[in-house]
Tab-separated table of C-alpha atoms in Angstrom:
chain	number	residue	atom	x	y	z
L	1	GLY	CA	0.000	0.000	0.000
L	2	ARG	CA	2.745	2.468	0.900
L	3	MET	CA	4.482	1.782	-2.426
L	4	PHE	CA	1.385	3.298	-4.083
L	5	GLY	CA	1.019	6.121	-1.568
L	6	PHE	CA	-1.691	4.607	0.638
L	7	GLU	CA	-1.540	4.713	4.434
L	8	PHE	CA	-3.696	1.893	5.760
L	9	PRO	CA	-4.824	1.956	9.403
L	10	GLU	CA	-3.524	-0.659	11.811
L	11	ASN	CA	-5.725	-3.739	11.496
L	12	PHE	CA	-4.431	-6.089	14.206
L	13	ARG	CA	-2.965	-4.852	17.491
L	14	TYR	CA	-1.619	-7.906	19.328
L	15	PRO	CA	-5.104	-9.472	19.727
L	16	TYR	CA	-3.801	-12.452	21.687
L	17	MET	CA	-2.676	-10.098	24.440
L	18	ALA	CA	-6.342	-9.246	25.090
L	19	SER	CA	-7.617	-9.386	28.673
L	20	SER	CA	-11.242	-10.036	27.649
L	21	ILE	CA	-13.402	-10.761	24.609
L	22	THR	CA	-14.291	-7.055	24.424
L	23	ASP	CA	-10.583	-6.199	24.399
L	24	PHE	CA	-9.951	-8.888	21.767
L	25	TRP	CA	-12.396	-7.264	19.354
L	26	ARG	CA	-10.762	-3.894	19.912
L	27	ARG	CA	-7.531	-5.477	18.664
L	28	TRP	CA	-8.677	-8.028	16.039
L	29	HIS	CA	-9.654	-6.949	12.505
L	30	ILE	CA	-9.951	-3.335	13.633
L	31	THR	CA	-11.085	-1.989	10.257
L	32	LEU	CA	-14.003	-4.449	10.073
L	33	SER	CA	-15.077	-3.719	13.662
L	34	THR	CA	-14.819	0.025	13.009
L	35	TRP	CA	-16.927	-0.260	9.849
L	36	PHE	CA	-19.707	-2.169	11.625
L	37	ARG	CA	-19.624	0.268	14.552
L	38	GLU	CA	-19.826	3.388	12.373
L	39	TYR	CA	-22.229	2.153	9.690
L	40	VAL	CA	-24.488	-0.303	11.589
L	41	TYR	CA	-24.225	-0.074	15.388
L	42	ILE	CA	-24.233	3.726	15.795
L	43	PRO	CA	-26.942	4.395	13.127
L	44	LEU	CA	-29.161	1.852	14.924
L	45	GLY	CA	-28.765	3.898	18.091
L	46	GLY	CA	-25.697	2.317	19.660
L	47	ASN	CA	-25.998	2.353	23.444
L	48	ARG	CA	-28.074	5.562	23.622
L	49	ARG	CA	-31.562	3.996	23.794
L	50	GLY	CA	-31.350	1.747	26.822
L	51	ARG	CA	-29.822	-1.611	27.597
L	52	ALA	CA	-32.389	-3.730	25.726
L	53	ARG	CA	-31.985	-1.719	22.500
L	54	GLN	CA	-28.202	-1.870	22.853
L	55	TYR	CA	-28.328	-5.680	23.009
L	56	PHE	CA	-30.631	-5.750	19.966
L	57	ASN	CA	-28.172	-3.544	18.065
L	58	LEU	CA	-25.318	-5.849	19.042
L	59	ALA	CA	-27.357	-8.848	17.823
L	60	VAL	CA	-27.822	-7.207	14.403
L	61	VAL	CA	-24.110	-6.383	14.190
L	62	TRP	CA	-23.001	-9.909	15.068
L	63	LEU	CA	-25.517	-11.559	12.764
L	64	LEU	CA	-24.129	-9.458	9.909
L	65	THR	CA	-20.530	-10.062	11.028
L	66	GLY	CA	-21.149	-13.802	10.923
L	67	LEU	CA	-22.761	-13.608	7.474
L	68	TRP	CA	-19.871	-11.420	6.271
L	69	HIS	CA	-17.547	-14.358	6.922
L	70	GLY	CA	-19.744	-16.787	5.005
L	71	ALA	CA	-23.346	-17.544	4.060
L	72	SER	CA	-23.849	-20.655	6.181
L	73	TRP	CA	-25.196	-21.559	9.604
L	74	ASN	CA	-21.816	-22.170	11.239
L	75	PHE	CA	-20.917	-18.499	10.705
L	76	VAL	CA	-24.268	-17.413	12.147
L	77	LEU	CA	-23.532	-19.591	15.205
L	78	TRP	CA	-20.062	-18.035	15.391
L	79	GLY	CA	-21.658	-14.582	15.521
L	80	LEU	CA	-24.126	-15.791	18.185
L	81	PHE	CA	-21.227	-17.218	20.207
L	82	TYR	CA	-19.507	-13.820	20.369
L	83	LEU	CA	-22.783	-11.981	20.916
L	84	ILE	CA	-23.447	-14.022	24.094
L	85	LEU	CA	-19.905	-13.431	25.379
L	86	LEU	CA	-19.961	-9.687	24.689
L	87	VAL	CA	-23.412	-9.192	26.229
L	88	ALA	CA	-22.262	-11.068	29.358
L	89	GLU	CA	-19.203	-8.820	29.591
L	90	LYS	CA	-21.201	-5.639	29.105
L	91	ALA	CA	-23.792	-6.739	31.660
L	92	PHE	CA	-21.463	-7.644	34.540
L	93	LEU	CA	-18.412	-9.732	33.641
L	94	LEU	CA	-16.133	-6.956	32.378
L	95	ARG	CA	-16.303	-5.098	35.695
L	96	LEU	CA	-15.136	-8.257	37.470
L	97	LEU	CA	-12.325	-8.940	34.988
L	98	GLU	CA	-10.903	-5.412	35.267
L	99	ARG	CA	-10.918	-5.348	39.073
L	100	ASN	CA	-7.175	-6.060	39.573
L	101	ARG	CA	-4.114	-7.673	37.988
L	102	LEU	CA	-5.108	-11.216	38.983
L	103	THR	CA	-8.570	-10.917	37.416
L	104	ARG	CA	-7.011	-9.467	34.242
L	105	VAL	CA	-4.683	-12.489	34.019
L	106	LEU	CA	-7.650	-14.825	34.476
L	107	GLY	CA	-9.546	-12.828	31.856
L	108	HIS	CA	-6.616	-13.196	29.462
L	109	ILE	CA	-6.522	-16.985	29.922
L	110	GLY	CA	-10.299	-17.185	29.484
L	111	ALA	CA	-10.194	-15.014	26.360
L	112	LEU	CA	-7.520	-17.224	24.754
L	113	LEU	CA	-9.573	-20.349	25.457
L	114	LEU	CA	-12.854	-18.865	24.198
L	115	VAL	CA	-11.310	-17.339	21.067
L	116	GLY	CA	-9.709	-20.697	20.261
L	117	ILE	CA	-13.084	-22.409	20.614
L	118	GLY	CA	-14.623	-19.673	18.466
L	119	TRP	CA	-12.287	-20.409	15.535
L	120	MET	CA	-13.325	-24.075	15.657
L	121	ILE	CA	-16.945	-23.098	14.912
L	122	PHE	CA	-15.768	-22.122	11.419
L	123	ASP	CA	-15.676	-25.888	10.741
L	124	LEU	CA	-18.734	-27.063	12.651
L	125	GLY	CA	-18.331	-30.694	11.559
L	126	GLU	CA	-14.973	-30.941	13.313
L	127	ALA	CA	-15.617	-28.483	16.149
L	128	PHE	CA	-17.066	-30.866	18.748
L	129	ARG	CA	-14.426	-33.532	18.081
L	130	ILE	CA	-11.591	-31.010	18.425
L	131	ILE	CA	-13.063	-29.357	21.522
L	132	GLY	CA	-13.450	-32.804	23.085
L	133	GLY	CA	-9.844	-33.578	22.214
L	134	LEU	CA	-8.692	-30.434	24.023
L	135	PHE	CA	-10.171	-31.853	27.229
L	136	GLY	CA	-8.894	-35.405	26.684
L	137	ILE	CA	-12.102	-36.873	25.266
L	138	GLY	CA	-11.521	-39.321	22.423
L	139	THR	CA	-7.729	-38.980	22.380
L	140	ALA	CA	-6.747	-42.192	24.174
L	141	GLY	CA	-4.137	-44.698	22.998
L	142	VAL	CA	-2.455	-44.207	19.640
L	143	ALA	CA	-4.148	-40.839	18.992
L	144	ALA	CA	-2.811	-39.413	22.263
L	145	ALA	CA	0.690	-40.694	21.533
L	146	THR	CA	0.571	-39.216	18.020
L	147	MET	CA	-0.572	-35.833	19.321
L	148	SER	CA	2.162	-35.844	21.987
L	149	TRP	CA	4.780	-36.496	19.302
L	150	LEU	CA	3.366	-33.728	17.109
L	151	ALA	CA	3.315	-31.323	20.050
L	152	LEU	CA	7.005	-31.981	20.776
L	153	ARG	CA	7.913	-31.663	17.090
L	154	LEU	CA	6.086	-28.334	16.775
L	155	LEU	CA	7.297	-26.929	20.102
L	156	PRO	CA	9.936	-24.598	18.527
L	157	LEU	CA	7.332	-23.194	16.107
L	158	LEU	CA	4.872	-22.769	18.985
L	159	ALA	CA	7.480	-20.880	21.022
L	160	VAL	CA	8.237	-18.527	18.116
L	161	SER	CA	4.513	-18.014	17.461
L	162	VAL	CA	3.794	-17.193	21.107
L	163	ALA	CA	6.643	-14.658	21.151
L	164	ALA	CA	5.501	-13.119	17.852
L	165	ALA	CA	1.960	-12.668	19.214
L	166	THR	CA	3.298	-10.254	21.841
L	167	PRO	CA	4.767	-6.745	21.507
L	168	TYR	CA	8.026	-7.760	23.232
L	169	PRO	CA	10.098	-8.661	20.108
L	170	THR	CA	9.212	-5.265	18.599
L	171	ARG	CA	10.168	-3.469	21.812
L	172	LEU	CA	13.459	-5.358	21.951
L	173	TRP	CA	14.200	-4.538	18.308
L	174	ASN	CA	13.404	-0.842	18.830
L	175	ARG	CA	15.690	-0.763	21.864
L	176	LEU	CA	18.522	-2.410	19.911
L	177	THR	CA	18.174	-0.096	16.919
L	178	GLY	CA	17.956	2.890	19.279
L	179	ARG	CA	21.349	2.011	20.723
L	180	ARG	CA	22.862	0.896	17.401
L	181	PRO	CA	21.180	2.732	14.487
L	182	ALA	CA	23.208	0.705	11.966
L	183	LEU	CA	21.055	-2.329	12.820
L	184	ALA	CA	18.015	-0.564	11.312
L	185	VAL	CA	19.441	-1.386	7.864
L	186	LEU	CA	18.714	-5.054	8.582
L	187	GLU	CA	14.976	-4.487	9.087
L	188	PRO	CA	13.923	-4.599	5.388
L	189	VAL	CA	16.226	-7.601	4.863
L	190	LEU	CA	14.566	-9.468	7.727
L	191	LEU	CA	11.085	-8.545	6.485
L	192	VAL	CA	11.857	-9.829	2.971
L	193	ALA	CA	13.272	-13.049	4.469
L	194	VAL	CA	10.122	-13.606	6.558
L	195	LEU	CA	7.945	-12.883	3.488
L	196	ALA	CA	9.909	-15.411	1.397
L	197	LEU	CA	9.636	-18.024	4.160
L	198	SER	CA	5.886	-17.428	4.504
L	199	VAL	CA	5.339	-17.779	0.739
L	200	ALA	CA	7.404	-20.976	0.704
L	201	CYS	CA	5.312	-22.447	3.540
L	202	ALA	CA	2.060	-21.451	1.799
L	203	VAL	CA	3.168	-23.029	-1.506
L	204	ARG	CA	4.277	-26.221	0.232
L	205	SER	CA	1.034	-26.639	2.202
L	206	ASP	CA	-2.044	-28.495	0.976
L	207	TYR	CA	-4.742	-26.759	-1.043
L	208	SER	CA	-6.917	-24.526	1.113
L	209	PRO	CA	-10.018	-22.923	-0.453
L	210	PHE	CA	-10.623	-19.221	-0.015
L	211	LEU	CA	-12.317	-18.715	3.372
L	212	TYR	CA	-14.847	-16.122	2.143
L	213	PHE	CA	-15.833	-17.971	-1.032
L	214	ASN	CA	-19.396	-18.419	0.280
């Protein structure tokens, strides 16, 4: 975009650092959330016409958000899933989660778990089997051993992914380049290397249909 003179707004702001579902949607797909807020939620009245009307407006927004992802029932259920969570937070839960540092940590853990479950709803046929597997249901014997081996094999990638989902690598890089400006020259080189690696991984992987084809 910048090569053609466009300045796009930030679209993802470390969403997996979120301390609640409300916080997650302030960080995830910011341009989509902003569009629905400005062109659907606020024109419907937002939160200015009482609690019941606010919840109705949220229901409309999340129905449309689900259908935006795809025209099938699993996406409608995905929207309903987040609607229930967000209404619960607005009603009482958010006040409890923001009470102190401990509750924010618990909120963070809960948000990670719920968001992970939410992504599984995208494939409703597999969702219940995978969710059961997370809690040890149906993963006995050979399946459990296979998953343990895969987990160990993918541990380095998991560690890198966890680090990359936080702002700490960026802060460390900024501190290093602040002390040694010559290192800043390496930034475009590193970005091109990561891009090349990502393209190579995408080409090597199995065929995956376009998510929004429906």
